Each structure stands twice: as structure tokens, then as C-alpha cells.
XYZ file of C-alpha atoms in Angstrom:
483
model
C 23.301 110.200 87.142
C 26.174 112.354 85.776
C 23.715 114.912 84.875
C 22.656 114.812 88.351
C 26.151 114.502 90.061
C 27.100 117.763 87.994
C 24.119 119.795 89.123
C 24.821 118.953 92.599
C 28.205 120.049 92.305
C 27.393 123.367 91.140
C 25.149 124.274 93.892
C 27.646 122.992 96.099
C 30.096 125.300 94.797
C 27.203 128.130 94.607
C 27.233 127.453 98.092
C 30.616 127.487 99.292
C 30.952 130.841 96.839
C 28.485 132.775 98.279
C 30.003 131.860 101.987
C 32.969 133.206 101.374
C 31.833 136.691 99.585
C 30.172 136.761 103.024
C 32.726 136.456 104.838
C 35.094 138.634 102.690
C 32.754 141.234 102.765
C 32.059 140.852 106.856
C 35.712 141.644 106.848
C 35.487 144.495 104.837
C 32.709 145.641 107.264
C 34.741 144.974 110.427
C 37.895 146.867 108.626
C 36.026 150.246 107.777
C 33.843 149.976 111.141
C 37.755 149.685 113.071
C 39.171 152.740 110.911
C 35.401 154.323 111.688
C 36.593 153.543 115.190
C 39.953 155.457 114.780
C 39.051 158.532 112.693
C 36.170 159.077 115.575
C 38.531 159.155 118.928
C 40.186 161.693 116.788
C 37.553 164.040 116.210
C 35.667 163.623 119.484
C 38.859 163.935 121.579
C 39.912 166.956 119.929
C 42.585 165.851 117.718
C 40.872 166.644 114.247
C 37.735 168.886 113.418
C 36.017 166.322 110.798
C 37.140 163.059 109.397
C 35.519 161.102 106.699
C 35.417 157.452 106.265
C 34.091 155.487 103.130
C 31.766 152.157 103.360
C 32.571 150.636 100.099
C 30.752 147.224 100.919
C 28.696 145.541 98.361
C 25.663 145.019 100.197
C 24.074 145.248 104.135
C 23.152 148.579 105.578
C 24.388 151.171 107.528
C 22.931 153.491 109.955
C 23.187 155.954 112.655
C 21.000 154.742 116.038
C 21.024 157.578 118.780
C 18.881 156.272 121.161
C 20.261 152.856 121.184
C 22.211 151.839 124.657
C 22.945 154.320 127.884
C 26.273 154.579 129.942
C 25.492 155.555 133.604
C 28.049 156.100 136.802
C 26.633 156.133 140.402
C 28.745 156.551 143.453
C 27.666 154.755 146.339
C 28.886 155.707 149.688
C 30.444 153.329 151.935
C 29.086 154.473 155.206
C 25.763 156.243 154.879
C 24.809 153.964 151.743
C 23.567 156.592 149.937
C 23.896 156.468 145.924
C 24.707 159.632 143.390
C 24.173 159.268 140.260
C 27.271 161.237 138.127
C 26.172 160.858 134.724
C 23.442 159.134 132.502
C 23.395 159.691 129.283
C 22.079 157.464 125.758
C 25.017 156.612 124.122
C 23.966 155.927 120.429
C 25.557 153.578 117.572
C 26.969 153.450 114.157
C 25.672 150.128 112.754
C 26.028 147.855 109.672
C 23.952 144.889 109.194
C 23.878 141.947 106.847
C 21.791 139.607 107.183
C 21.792 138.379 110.344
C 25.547 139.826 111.016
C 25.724 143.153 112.770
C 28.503 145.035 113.469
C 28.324 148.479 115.620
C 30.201 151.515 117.174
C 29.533 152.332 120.046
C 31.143 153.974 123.406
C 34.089 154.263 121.460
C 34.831 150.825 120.574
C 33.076 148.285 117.641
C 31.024 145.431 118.332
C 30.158 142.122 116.666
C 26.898 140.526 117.495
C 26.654 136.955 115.532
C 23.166 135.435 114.659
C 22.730 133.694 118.011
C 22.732 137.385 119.328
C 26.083 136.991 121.077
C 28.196 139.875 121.294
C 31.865 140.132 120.789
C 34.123 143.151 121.570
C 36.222 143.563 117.989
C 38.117 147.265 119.128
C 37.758 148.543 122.818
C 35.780 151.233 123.835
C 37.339 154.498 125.428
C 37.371 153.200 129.494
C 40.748 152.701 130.573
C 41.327 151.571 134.020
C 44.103 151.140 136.344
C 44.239 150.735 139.953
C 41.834 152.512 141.160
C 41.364 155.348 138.530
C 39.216 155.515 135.890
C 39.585 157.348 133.433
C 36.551 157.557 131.167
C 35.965 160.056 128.299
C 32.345 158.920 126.894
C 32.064 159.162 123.033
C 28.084 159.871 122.246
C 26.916 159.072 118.356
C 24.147 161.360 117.190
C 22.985 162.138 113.795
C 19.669 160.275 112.261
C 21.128 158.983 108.875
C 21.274 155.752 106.847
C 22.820 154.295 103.555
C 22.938 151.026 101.819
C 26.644 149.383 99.623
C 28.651 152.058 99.095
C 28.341 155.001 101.343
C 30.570 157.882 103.589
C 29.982 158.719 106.708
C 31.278 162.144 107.856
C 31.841 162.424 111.153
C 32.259 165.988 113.021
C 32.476 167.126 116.799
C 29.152 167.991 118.760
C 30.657 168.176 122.317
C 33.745 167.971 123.762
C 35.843 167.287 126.570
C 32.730 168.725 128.685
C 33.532 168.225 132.268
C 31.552 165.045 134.177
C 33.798 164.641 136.919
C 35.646 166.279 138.426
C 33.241 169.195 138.326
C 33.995 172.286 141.538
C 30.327 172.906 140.017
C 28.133 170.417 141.177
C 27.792 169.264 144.718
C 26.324 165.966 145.677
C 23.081 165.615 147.134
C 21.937 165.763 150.887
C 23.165 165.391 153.063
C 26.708 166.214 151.556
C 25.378 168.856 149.678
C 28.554 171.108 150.242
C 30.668 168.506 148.852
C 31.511 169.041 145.360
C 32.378 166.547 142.453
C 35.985 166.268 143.048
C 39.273 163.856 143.090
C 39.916 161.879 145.217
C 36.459 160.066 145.733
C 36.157 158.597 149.415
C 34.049 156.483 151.091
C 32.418 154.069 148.630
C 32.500 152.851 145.125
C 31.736 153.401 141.732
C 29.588 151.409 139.122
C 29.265 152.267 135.687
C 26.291 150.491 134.002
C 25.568 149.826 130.611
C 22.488 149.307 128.665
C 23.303 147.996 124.635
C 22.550 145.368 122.060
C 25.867 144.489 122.366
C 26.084 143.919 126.699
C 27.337 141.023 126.948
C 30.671 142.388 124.833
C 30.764 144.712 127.351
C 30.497 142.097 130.361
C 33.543 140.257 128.590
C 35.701 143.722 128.171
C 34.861 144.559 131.611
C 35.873 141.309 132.548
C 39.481 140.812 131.082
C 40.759 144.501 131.331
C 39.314 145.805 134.675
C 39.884 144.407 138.369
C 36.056 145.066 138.831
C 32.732 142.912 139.958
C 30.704 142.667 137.009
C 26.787 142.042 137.055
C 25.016 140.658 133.576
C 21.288 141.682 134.131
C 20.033 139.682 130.261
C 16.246 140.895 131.372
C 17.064 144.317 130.245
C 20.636 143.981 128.342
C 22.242 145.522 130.756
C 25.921 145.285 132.602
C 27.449 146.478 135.411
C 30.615 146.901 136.614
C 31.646 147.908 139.846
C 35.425 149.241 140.869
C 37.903 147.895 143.079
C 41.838 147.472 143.244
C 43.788 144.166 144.777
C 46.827 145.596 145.551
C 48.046 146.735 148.740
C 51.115 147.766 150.433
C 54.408 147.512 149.400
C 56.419 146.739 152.344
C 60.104 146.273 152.566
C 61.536 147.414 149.069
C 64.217 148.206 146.860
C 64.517 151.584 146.249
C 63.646 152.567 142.928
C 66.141 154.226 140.342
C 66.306 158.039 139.556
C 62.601 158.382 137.775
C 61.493 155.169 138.336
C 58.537 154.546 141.576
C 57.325 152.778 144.339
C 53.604 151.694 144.511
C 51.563 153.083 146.747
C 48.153 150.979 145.949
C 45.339 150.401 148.609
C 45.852 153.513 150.910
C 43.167 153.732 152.918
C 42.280 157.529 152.948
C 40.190 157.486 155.630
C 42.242 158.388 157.857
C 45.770 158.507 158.736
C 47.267 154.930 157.412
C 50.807 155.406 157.903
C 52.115 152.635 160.293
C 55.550 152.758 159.316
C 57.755 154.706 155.998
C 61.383 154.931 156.257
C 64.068 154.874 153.945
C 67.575 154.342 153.970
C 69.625 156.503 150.966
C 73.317 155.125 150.604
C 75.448 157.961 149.171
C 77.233 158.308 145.658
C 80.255 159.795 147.222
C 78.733 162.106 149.436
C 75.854 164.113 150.769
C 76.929 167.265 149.819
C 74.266 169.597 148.480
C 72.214 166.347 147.828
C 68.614 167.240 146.635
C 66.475 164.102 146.505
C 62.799 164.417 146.436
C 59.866 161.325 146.288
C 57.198 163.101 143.944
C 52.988 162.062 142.317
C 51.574 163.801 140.051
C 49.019 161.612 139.101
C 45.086 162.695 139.063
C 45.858 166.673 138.484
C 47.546 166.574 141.816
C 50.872 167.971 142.757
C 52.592 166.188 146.034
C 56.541 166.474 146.466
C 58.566 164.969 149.806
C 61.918 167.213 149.123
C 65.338 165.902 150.986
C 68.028 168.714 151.117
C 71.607 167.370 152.575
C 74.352 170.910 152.381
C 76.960 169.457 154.297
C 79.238 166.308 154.061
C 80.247 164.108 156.299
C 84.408 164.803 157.561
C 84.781 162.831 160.746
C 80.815 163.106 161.205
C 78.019 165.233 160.155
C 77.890 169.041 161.786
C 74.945 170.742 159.361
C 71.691 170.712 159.077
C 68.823 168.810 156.839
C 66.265 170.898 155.063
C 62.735 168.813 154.482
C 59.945 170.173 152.661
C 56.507 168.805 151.898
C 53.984 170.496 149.104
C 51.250 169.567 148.245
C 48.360 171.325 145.462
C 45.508 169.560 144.248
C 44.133 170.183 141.036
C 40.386 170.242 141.595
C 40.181 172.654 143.883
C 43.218 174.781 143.515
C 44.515 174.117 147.215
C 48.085 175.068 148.020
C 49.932 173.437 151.017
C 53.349 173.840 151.959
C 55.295 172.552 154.797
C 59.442 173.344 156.056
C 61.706 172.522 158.484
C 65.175 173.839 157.946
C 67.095 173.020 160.646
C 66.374 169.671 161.169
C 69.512 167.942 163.554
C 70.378 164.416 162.068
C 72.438 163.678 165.228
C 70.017 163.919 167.188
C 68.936 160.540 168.572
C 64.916 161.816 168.575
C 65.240 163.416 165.111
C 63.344 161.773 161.671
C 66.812 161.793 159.811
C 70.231 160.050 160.860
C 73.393 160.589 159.041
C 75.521 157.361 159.561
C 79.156 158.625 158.463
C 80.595 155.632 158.718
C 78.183 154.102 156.021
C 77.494 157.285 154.580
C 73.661 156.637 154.837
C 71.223 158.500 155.618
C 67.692 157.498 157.796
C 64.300 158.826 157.443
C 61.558 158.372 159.459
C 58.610 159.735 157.479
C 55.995 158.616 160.555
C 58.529 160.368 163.653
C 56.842 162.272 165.970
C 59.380 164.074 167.137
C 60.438 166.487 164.303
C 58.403 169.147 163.737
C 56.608 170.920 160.259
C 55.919 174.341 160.310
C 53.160 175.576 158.014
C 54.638 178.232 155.557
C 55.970 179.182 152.049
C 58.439 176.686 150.855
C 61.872 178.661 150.612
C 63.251 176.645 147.960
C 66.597 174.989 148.580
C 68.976 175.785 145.558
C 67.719 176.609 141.865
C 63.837 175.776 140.881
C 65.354 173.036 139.052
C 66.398 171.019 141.510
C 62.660 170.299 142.668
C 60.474 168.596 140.579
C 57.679 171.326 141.318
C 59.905 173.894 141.756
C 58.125 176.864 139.241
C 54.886 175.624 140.879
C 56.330 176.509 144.268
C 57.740 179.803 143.603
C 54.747 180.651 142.168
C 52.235 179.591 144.283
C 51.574 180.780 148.004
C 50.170 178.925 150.452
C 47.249 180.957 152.175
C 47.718 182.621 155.551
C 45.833 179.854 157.523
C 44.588 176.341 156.956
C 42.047 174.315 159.109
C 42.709 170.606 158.797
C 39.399 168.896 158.934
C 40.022 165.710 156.511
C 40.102 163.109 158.751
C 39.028 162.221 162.543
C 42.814 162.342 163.341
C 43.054 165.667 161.844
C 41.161 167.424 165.038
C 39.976 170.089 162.702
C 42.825 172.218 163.514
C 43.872 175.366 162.163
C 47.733 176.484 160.946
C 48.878 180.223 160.645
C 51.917 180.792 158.692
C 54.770 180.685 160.047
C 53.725 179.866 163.106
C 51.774 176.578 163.070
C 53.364 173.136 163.225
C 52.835 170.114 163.766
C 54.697 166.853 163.736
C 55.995 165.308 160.414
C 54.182 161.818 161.001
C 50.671 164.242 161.341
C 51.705 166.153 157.899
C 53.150 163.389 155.903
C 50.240 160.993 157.015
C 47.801 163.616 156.113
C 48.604 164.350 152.653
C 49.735 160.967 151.983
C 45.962 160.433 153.042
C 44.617 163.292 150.638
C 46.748 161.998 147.481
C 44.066 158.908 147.330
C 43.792 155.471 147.517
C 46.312 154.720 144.603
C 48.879 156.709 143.258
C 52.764 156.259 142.362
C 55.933 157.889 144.669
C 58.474 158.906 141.849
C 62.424 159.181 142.589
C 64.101 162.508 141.813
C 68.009 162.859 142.754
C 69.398 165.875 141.945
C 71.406 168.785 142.298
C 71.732 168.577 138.382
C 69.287 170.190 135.958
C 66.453 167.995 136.198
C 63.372 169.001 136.954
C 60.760 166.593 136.842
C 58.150 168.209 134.200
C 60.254 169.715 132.251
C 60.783 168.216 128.129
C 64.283 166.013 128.573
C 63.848 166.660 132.156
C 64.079 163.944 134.950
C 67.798 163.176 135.216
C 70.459 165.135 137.593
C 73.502 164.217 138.897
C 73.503 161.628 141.387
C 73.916 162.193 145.092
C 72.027 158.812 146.130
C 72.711 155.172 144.791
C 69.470 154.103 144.616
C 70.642 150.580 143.668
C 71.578 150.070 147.374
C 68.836 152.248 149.106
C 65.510 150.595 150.309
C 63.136 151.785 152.467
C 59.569 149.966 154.378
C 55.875 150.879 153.839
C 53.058 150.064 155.552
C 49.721 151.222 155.783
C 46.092 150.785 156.333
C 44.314 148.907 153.531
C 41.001 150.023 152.296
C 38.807 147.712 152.414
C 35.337 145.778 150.947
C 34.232 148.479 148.159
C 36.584 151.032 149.333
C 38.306 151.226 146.421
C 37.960 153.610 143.936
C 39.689 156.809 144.274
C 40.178 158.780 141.008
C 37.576 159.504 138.300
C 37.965 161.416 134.581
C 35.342 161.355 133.136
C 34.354 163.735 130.074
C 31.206 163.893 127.929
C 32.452 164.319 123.698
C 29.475 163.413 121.281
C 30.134 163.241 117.569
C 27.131 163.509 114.677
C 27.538 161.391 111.878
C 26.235 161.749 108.496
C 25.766 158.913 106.077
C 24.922 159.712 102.150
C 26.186 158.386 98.965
């Protein structure tokens, strides 16, 4: 019986030994395959030529598997129902298995799959989503290589950064053939599928870091995820510090969705040569509201207000720039009021009363005092424009310096064009501060934001109406495994 009792003790122990070199060596695995993870984003983003990584596990296998999983993105369109599909491309994998432990990299993030054949995400993969852009640059594995224990994998660029969308190149199908692959997406949604070993780590990342519907299909390992945003307008707010922004989240763009934008800007001391500007440039875009106050108030206000609206978008190089620079704030019709006795000032971004007219920004003071000030001076608005955007546009055309139109019409319109989600920045000048500049930002104050507020309402997109920007980039890395 002791004889026995000792043998089954030692097996016991055999047991419990070899379960924990397992485990200590999964955790090697899942260490390397993270730093793998790392030292790959590097190279096939553009930050490093080559990187190197060593396997220095004990047993299981690595290998390279380029034809295992695909990443696809279709736009649907709201109205016509028509589908695009953007990109669809095999994604590939780096994978290590033990037994029946697998670990993989793929997409740009690592992957456990257990022997039940669950999946579990262990480092995310390169989508990052928020509000209603996506920004997506898809990391590809190539190479056809494999190595057992100790091994390196070398890992070195194939592609990168090549352009998915937005592309001025490609046009969608019929019957929008002459509309090219370009920000801000309208009129329908976007769902990226993906086909993998490890889908059902995908389902769970799509479901805890996106705002999106997501579809398991387990007959052919496949997920989907389709994008939307919650949030809507902001309403009556607080206006933000110098810098800081107001959300504008759930625009429909459509159309025109301004129902009401005003703001009320208390001043620090006084209004004299006050620059004050609400600013995006989010999505490659430029769009700047620009506030110029040269006078002060002494009994009341005799001057004028300058207001200036540009606006450039980044896909397809379009310039437009807005002025009115003798704008009356006493009178009762106008979009601004001077209030002396408060030393506030009232803008009414939706009056139809005060008029835009269509020409080169002449910019108020030194570049600096705009947060797109360079940009300005050094871009020029073409001789004529047709807007044709939206049904409230009436396709009409704008010659310099001679076309107008009334603010509510301009600011709703390129409101409209910035997209369905975007941020309004604060910039209060005259000081040296522009926006873009390194250390820039931060003027001295002519408006106490702490005591300004302001109201915005709009039209809400609705149903799948939702997705607005998309950067997406195709970077594939080959990997070599030897000894």
C-alpha cells in the first residue's frame, strides 16, 4: 500500500508538473505573439523598415498562413439600396500551436482560440472607431514559412499606407458612377465583414469597442459588423474653453439640418479687436466660423463685425470661402447683437437676414489670429461655384464677389458637407495662437468662455444613416520564420 500510495503521488505530481510548463510556456507564447504584435504595427505603418522578433518556446509550432481569414467593407446606400463593395482582401496569420492551444496574429491584433474552439481577443486589431469614423488601416501577413521551439521571425514591409478609401480614383458603380470614393460618405452604411478561425474574437471586439450591429454567421466563421453612432444633438450648452469643443454628433447631411445655432460670448473686458473663431479639422477637412469684433463698446457699439466662413476639404481639394465685412450689430434684423450693457455679444448662425458673399477671405489681422490662416492666404477660392449638395441647395451658382446668399444657407450648407460627426473647436484670439501651429492654440482672451453658452439643434440622421468618415489603408507585411 505505501508502495502504491507513493507511485500515485508521483504521477500526480507528473501531472500537475507538466500543467504548469504548459501553461508557463502558453505565456511565453502569448508574450512574444503581443511583442510580434508591436514590432509589426511598426513596420507596416511605416515607423521601422524591418523588425525581428525571437520565438524562444520549448515546443508547439509556428507558422505563417496567408490565405487564412478575409476583411471586406461594403457600403450600402440608404435610398436606392444598392451595395459597393470597397475592399476585399485575405488577410493572413502568424500562428503558434500547441497542442490543442493556438494562438494567432492577425488584422493587427493576436488571438487565442482554446480547445473548445472559442476565440478570445488577447491584443486588438488595428480598427479604431469613434462616432461615426472609422478609421481602419488593414495589416495583411504574407510569407509561406514555418518553424518549430526556438525560432525568429523577421518581419519586413510589402505594402503600405496604399490608399482604400478615400480614393479621387475610383468611382462607385452605376448608377453613381461619377461619384468618387470620398469623405464624407452619405446615404447609407458601412459593414465590414470578417471571415477567420478566430470570428467569434472578433464578434466580442466588435462588440465592446464599437457602437455597431454585429452579425455572427458560425456556418462559415464569419462576422459582421455594421456602423452607426447614438449620439445626437447637443442642445443648450456651456460654451467650451479656449481649445476645448462642442459635439456636433448625428448631423444629418442630407440636407440642411440647422434648426437653430446661436451663441452668446460674454466679454473679458471688451470686444476690442476680438478674434474668436469655432474651427474642425477632423477627416482631412478644413472648416473655420471666424468672429472679428474692431471696436468697443463706449456708450454703445458704432463699428462693424467682420464674419468669415472657409471651408476646404481634403479629398477633393475644394476651396470655399465666404465674407461679410460690414455686418451692423445694431441692427434689429442683423445675425449679431452687441449688448453694451452686458457686454455680450449674439449670433445667430441660422439668420436669414445677413448676407455671405462668395469671395477670397481678406483676413482680419495677422495669419495668426485664424486657426487656418496660412491655408487661407494661400489658397483661392475659384471664380464660380455651383451648389448642388443638397435639395435645398437649388443647384445654384456663385461668382466672386458678386454672389451671396444668406448666412443660415452658407453655414447650414457646409455644416452639412463637414459630415455626420465631427467636433466645433474654440479659438479666442488676437494673441499668437494659431490653431496648427507646435505650442499653438492659446491667445489672449477677448471672450470668457466660462460664462458664454450657445443652443444647437439639428436634424438627426436616422436608421443606418450613420456612418460618415472612412480611412482605410491597405499595409501587408511578409514574414519569415527560420532558426
Amino acid at each position: 500500500m505505501i508502495l502504491t500510495g507513493a507511485t500515485v503521488v508521483l504521477v500526480g505530481g507528473g501531472l500537475a508538473l507538466t500543467s504548469a510548463q504548459d501553461q508557463a510556456e502558453t505565456e511565453r507564447a502569448e508574450h512574444t505573439m503581443t511583442l510580434f504584435d508591436s514590432r509589426a504595427a511598426m513596420v507596416a505603418l511605416g515607423e521601422s523598415g524591418a523588425q525581428s522578433v525571437s520565438f524562444g518556446q520549448d515546443s508547439g509550432r509556428f507558422e505563417t498562413r496567408p490565405t487564412d481569414g478575409y476583411l471586406m467593407i461594403r457600403h450600402a446606400e440608404f435610398e436606392s439600396g444598392a451595395s459597393t463593395e470597397l475592399y476585399n482582401e485575405t488577410l493572413g496569420a502568424v500562428v503558434y500551436v500547441n497542442g490543442d492551444r493556438e494562438l494567432a496574429y492577425q488584422g493587427g491584433g493576436v488571438w487565442r482560440k482554446d480547445a473548445q474552439g472559442e476565440a478570445q481577443v488577447i491584443s486588438p486589431p488595428e480598427f479604431h472607431y469613434r462616432g461615426a469614423t472609422l478609421t481602419l488601416p488593414v495589416v495583411r501577413v504574407d510569407g509561406n514559412a514555418s518553424g518549430s521551439g526556438s525560432v525568429s521571425a523577421r518581419i519586413s514591409a510589402d505594402t503600405r499606407a496604399e490608399k482604400v478609401y478615400p480614393d479621387a480614383s475610383r468611382t462607385y458603380p452605376s448608377p453613381a458612377s461619377s461619384r468618387e470614393f470620398v469623405n464624407p460618405i452619405r446615404n447609407g452604411s458601412v459593414s465590414v465583414y470578417v471571415k477567420s478561425e478566430y470570428y467569434r474574437g472578433w464578434a466580442t471586439y466588435f462588440r465592446e469597442r464599437t457602437e455597431g450591429d454585429v452579425t455572427v454567421f458560425d456556418g462559415n466563421r464569419t462576422v459582421k459588423v455594421q456602423l452607426e453612432s447614438i449620439s445626437g444633438a447637443p442642445g443648450e450648452f456651456d460654451m467650451p474653453r479656449e481649445g476645448n469643443s462642442i459635439d456636433v454628433s448625428g448631423l444629418d447631411g442630407n440636407g440642411h439640418p440647422l434648426t437653430d445655432f446661436t451663441i452668446t460670448l460674454k466679454a473679458d473686458g471688451h470686444f476690442n479687436n476680438g478674434h474668436w473663431s469655432l474651427y474642425s479639422d477632423e477627416g482631412g477637412d478644413e472648416f473655420e466660423m471666424h468672429i472679428w469684433s474692431q471696436g468697443k463698446c463706449d456708450g454703445g457699439y458704432n463699428d462693424e463685425i467682420d464674419f468669415s466662413l472657409y471651408y476646404y476639404n481634403g479629398s477633393t481639394g475644394e476651396v470655399r470661402e465666404w465674407q461679410n465685412s460690414s455686418i451692423d450689430p445694431t441692427d434689429s434684423a442683423s445675425a449679431f447683437d452687441i449688448d453694451c450693457s452686458t457686454q455680450e455679444l449674439e449670433v445667430d448662425f441660422t439668420n436669414t437676414e445677413t448676407n455671405l458673399t462668395y469671395k477670397d477671405v481678406d483676413l482680419t489681422g495677422s495669419n495668426n489670429k485664424w486657426c487656418f490662416g496660412d491655408h487661407i492666404d494661400d489658397r483661392d477660392a475659384p471664380s464660380s461655384v455651383t451648389l448642388d449638395h443638397h435639395p435645398e441647395d437649388g443647384a445654384q451658382t456663385f461668382n466672386e464677389n458678386t454672389g451671396s446668399h444668406t448666412m443660415e444657407y452658407v453655414v447650414n450648407h457646409y455644416m452639412s458637407r463637414k459630415g455626420f460627426d465631427y467636433e466645433l473647436t474654440v479659438k479666442d484670439g488676437p494673441g499668437n495662437s494659431e490653431c496648427l501651429s507646435p505650442g499653438g492654440g492659446r491667445g489672449s482672451s477677448r471672450v470668457d468662455e466660462d460664462v458664454s453658452f450657445g443652443t444647437l439643434r439639428y436634424d438627426e440622421a436616422s436608421g443606418a444613416q450613420y456612418i460618415t468618415y472612412l480611412h482605410v489603408t491597405d499595409n501587408e507585411v511578409n514574414v519569415s520564420v527560420g532558426p
